[in-house]
């Protein structure tokens, strides 16, 4: 919108008999919108204030217009237009031309249909889809800015470079590992011989499976206990690195997890990785919401080696499931991940993130982070109060600020004199699980009940005490999270329902 | 979009690492869209080819941005933004600031909320709502263009000037009559004494009521019969004008109606009106789809007097109910209608028409008109075939090309010897009406069954033979329309179901 | 959703291998939604808590399905379906079948296209449009409930009966007056002779024009001044009633207006109307947000006569412009308004209100009212502070709680010695108006600047001192409203900008 | 909707004063919609006729209601609701609760936000997301039905079992290979030693990269030439299997490809794979649109071994990029793919497919397939005509019915006497490529220009004559596709523009 444009528009509106003074005011609105867009294009940062939905849609429609082959959905082609060949602007004679059959589908993607990336690299712009390419680039730049200025991962450390993947955290982890293996990210001569990944135990299936999907062998490094906390066992880690020497491609640590597991000592592991020249990948699935965790990762990048940090977009930015952001101090690592992705991908997770970031703005994102901080000042205390009412207590894991555990040992009935221990344990496990079901049926979602002594097998590997990330945690417990986006009224209600459920359970017992 | 703009955009995209060649192609798409918009703004005519939904939405969002006070819906105001006063671009301290509570509502109006018009004139631009004003003006210009180039009302005659009203045909008629009375459209010195409207009988309630709503007295001028047709009784009309001399404000004729009523002799009436210096308003509710009717109105404007032609937007342009277009050879008449409207009005009917016209383009509109013509070549013949199968026949009303009637006299059972005639007629009326209900329950909508000798009272006035627009039409009959938008498959199905219903009815009898 | 349904759904989901426990939880959600709908259908009241947008849309789609002829938009008919006649469920052979050309249009109306009402009565259900009819009825019931439980108009008084009109306040007023005239609402034998409406002066065009549009003569009854306030002149009113005895159809009073005009003494006028047996219509355009005003109207209904209360939907319920709610203690009055409307009407304003009311719930509506009350505790004080800073002061009109005025006499430069008084006044008027333009260019909308001694002509009638509703108000002044929906941040910003504008204006002077 | 429901609804509508006859008709519409849904739930097949957009949206909103935690988007939480804890139906205290920040995002997903799958298996239903789970299951069942009844892959052969992946073809291929390796799909004792994949050369990057991403080694098996066609070299394939004996995990063949490459002899390869007990994966990216190809795959499953057939959803069903359908004769193979996926995934590609399939119905899908067949009767002939006009000719590859090639040797200028051959070839390559750029700038997308003798390196492997899938194809050529969804007007325009471009190119030369 410049002087010529304004003149033309002003002239047109005058011809429509809109008074000049009105036009001036109207144009000032349009110019204000254009300014926002211009500012986004020039600074390529998360805007300080969020945009309105109106502005976002206007921009999306504009951006989509840049795409080639923005055609009318096939189901809308009326006979009247088909004879009217002058209306064919683009003829598509490829095997994939971004044609969309349904109106509803075209509408929900704002006309974008080409996905993102090319067969060679998921970050590569598509000639047919300039709009999608622009959107993908801007989304990445905005989320990196948000991570730096909002979450606190530094541009000098982990948030130096980044890539958005339309994959969940697990599959992203697989892709990262594959690319590290293929690109010889470690300095050893023959990385193909590096077929082992060391994994500081965290009882969650996706990550373990990711290692296998990448064609690598996962070696589980046991954790240690420190008071109530389940922590990184640095000695075991060191021993494992030495044991698999020459075969270790990478160590995986985890920084967001269910209590009583606490975030891994990423800095200590980072030092070890540097010393032994192996890669270090941090599974930071939903850790961006925690300033302390981000600081710890910053430090790890400074004192040792971190190759990649993998974060979920849905858990951190409140979009539907399906995307991940991978960050790294190294440009090369990020580049290699992009080229490892085989084919084009759905742009949908990026569209969601694009809209959400524009809608939040930096201030909105910060408010969400602050709101969680405010909730944290009372949640653990109040949770503990409910627990104590029923003879239980909170597990003391101060370094996990997202997930909180309370013991539920008292939910187990006493062992009958003549009862076989195994039978007893199984019966008790069932009982305790019922507590979770009761909460769920009262519309409480997200709690986890972990009885003692459950064994689970994943990919042929047996896990004792599954759920607590260590072989024999001395308590049955329940966890609940105080995660980004949770509202005070939800917390209030949760505590009320938890209380009621305890009462009812005890009564039945 | 000019050189400076293109340069800036090109630079920004380059900064996003989009290759130059891609950018060129993308920009060419954007420029093509801009060209369409520019062409619309410069020529202010119905585009020849329709626009895509994508383009229409993009334009709507752009236009709405011109409105002042385009605010985030109230229900979406999150606490985070309220403390952030820098985001308040407009402060509204009037009693009506276009605030919208619900997201869904804001969304369905593309952010437009100020309606159209001002208290002084419904066509007046609003300072706060440049976008809505632009939209209203463009819609009027496009529909007038479509009426001229598509329907065939001439710019030299009835389609010289026009106004869009967010009112149905009836209420528009009331407004037209009020404005004619107030503005002294007739040359007599004291129009306030002109309190009578002559109405060539047409059995439809809205128009009759419209006269009353305007504070005028409706005098029903009877029709005549000519073969099967119910036609204008010119002698009666002439006599009425003379009878109410000095009190007649206007004559209302109707050009779209149910068979066997045929369009009024608007040209003859027009001559009479000119001679006697009274206004002439044509109720052309759904007549724009009929070229013959439009020609007749053109002629009327040439040979005599026509003050206003009132047409429905939904029946002619396939939008939801709620709008009318009033046209006139006289700029003053149109202007006075605009100033008579008391207050601002819903922009929704205009938004619908705006979208629809852009979506159709002139070619799409013409195709719809042609498609109806094609259907007309067989519909009456086939309808007659079904009628004859059951001993009925088509009513010969060739000058009504939209509505078609077939006799259904045979549906009446013979009168029993001892039966009172009145009782018989009432019983038969019920029987025949049941035929319509049977069709409806077979999912046929829009047929009308008119038994003989029904009497109805509207506004205190009694109408004998109500439905057929004359006192004693000699047949019971059923009508069906071949209106714009009806598809060949619907017609096929209708004929099949009509046949079945006849068969079933006869069997039961 | 009953046992059979649940069983079928449960069986189907089981066949899809969804575990039974999940199904139970899912069904409980669906049942909760169904409960809300059921509750709405059974109690037909404004729900206490608002519904989510999801729930509202689901219900709208369900309701629209009840409409006959819910067809695929014409522009979406692909060749593939036309040969497939089995898909034709409804064949429409009427002249108006609710066909919609554009997808976008169909979408924004949720498939509803038949409008509301029938030619005989705007409240009559349409056979083809059960969904639209249900929606119209429910919207009316909900808004009446909201008015009673939220605004405080009583079911025993003004809010006994009501009707929704898809017309602005002005046109609704015209319709009310027409229907009062036609239905002989006054007890005199020949209401047709009642052609005069007395109008307690309020300088706003729509209402005055409405009287004319209804074919009636508007007699302006002057106001009186009481301190700063412009109030009802009961003596003048009484005199006028006597003067036009036998010709007075109705008196119009106004209860929401710009300061320094305050709400009319509706109770006193009501007594007078009862005494003299004339109708009394209250223009309560945006008065539902003010509890005091509603109380006053309640009292008027008790102590005297009120025939109708006309309120805007957009100004009171934050929907786009275009609807009104008319209420009356008398069922007959309301019924007659419905039958006076000539034809069917756009359902769009009702859809907006339906969505908005469901979204608000009673609690949301009350919150908005309370929020305004909170703002009222400081707004006048702060406005006065700004005024006093520049030697002006607030006009003391405590009975107008919506609009507030401050003098702006100081904006006028002193008269030059040799200057003609008229020239001076005109020059000063221009100067002062510039103050309003300055505010608007700073993105402040809604203020009104009223210089002294402006004359305006509406419909041939001259108004001295136009704007202040009295001939010679002794101040130039500016008004600003504290209306429903305004946010604290807007008020803050407004006061800042007002201050700046004063400063700048003074400096230039 | 059963008798009780109908009764309640009928009663409620009666209370709203909707006449009984109207209610009956309205209910019949609702019941018809319910029947469609019921039929879908009971038969779980692609409906014969497509659904309307209205019906689809209604069903989507209903399905989404089954999800737990269907919350109002965070940016819409108004202060008014937070104090109203009774409105909290679900409290979410997990680390991921499907919260969505933006309204626009919630809207485009119809409220669904939980994605599909669980960490253990992507096909596993989620307790929190019954709606998403139902949608995923139904989409799979419908697409399998469409593939069987529309495309012609048999339920007895390749289309016995299937899985939908929200991944492109390439990444799906990687996942299939990983799962074959991990699950020991071959009968050999130690599948971990099976690290080689034989790949019948096809010059497309994604598939080659997919092998690497899975941690396997890709061995390129050269193709052979047969006339103009590039075909499977069965001897080379046999030799390769023998050479890598014991290490070969799988052979990959391709059945949809650019001319002059023709579909691989999948039946012959299938026999070989059976004989040597190695897996056989068919890359059938966009082959579902070709009946001949589907037949060939059916046969391959009968005469030999096929483990998996990978197809793109966007290329075959006209949805935006991002999904794949993998089919197999073996339930186990499909199951293992599902469990290999590490984590939950975006549901967006499934939502697109769900909508599209419901919108098409079987008849719509078949119409699209037929329309392509019709176009095929003239496209090659007409393309050849243009080619011959400029001294070129069509490449004779009758077994590729999707992609067609014409020689463009004549676009190369003759070699200058003194010119180095390499320099010449490079210059000529550039020249010829320019032809493609010219077409693109004339808004023709999808053609591929393949000059002779281009070398490309992918993942360290060099490919001579890249583009033609063989080392030294004797022609430079251009390809164009006649793919599903292309319209006759596009083809017409393409041929016109191709002609013009040839003319212009020749002139410049």
PDB file of C-alpha atoms in Angstrom, chain A residues 43 180 250 278 449 491:
ATOM      1  CA  UNK A  43      11.249  -8.229  11.305  1.00  0.00           C
ATOM      2  CA  UNK A 180      22.737 -37.992  13.111  1.00  0.00           C
ATOM      3  CA  UNK A 250      23.889 -40.810  21.011  1.00  0.00           C
ATOM      4  CA  UNK A 278      28.946 -38.974  21.296  1.00  0.00           C
ATOM      5  CA  UNK A 449      -2.113 -43.887  38.988  1.00  0.00           C
ATOM      6  CA  UNK A 491      -7.638 -26.748  39.379  1.00  0.00           C
TER       7      UNK A 491
END
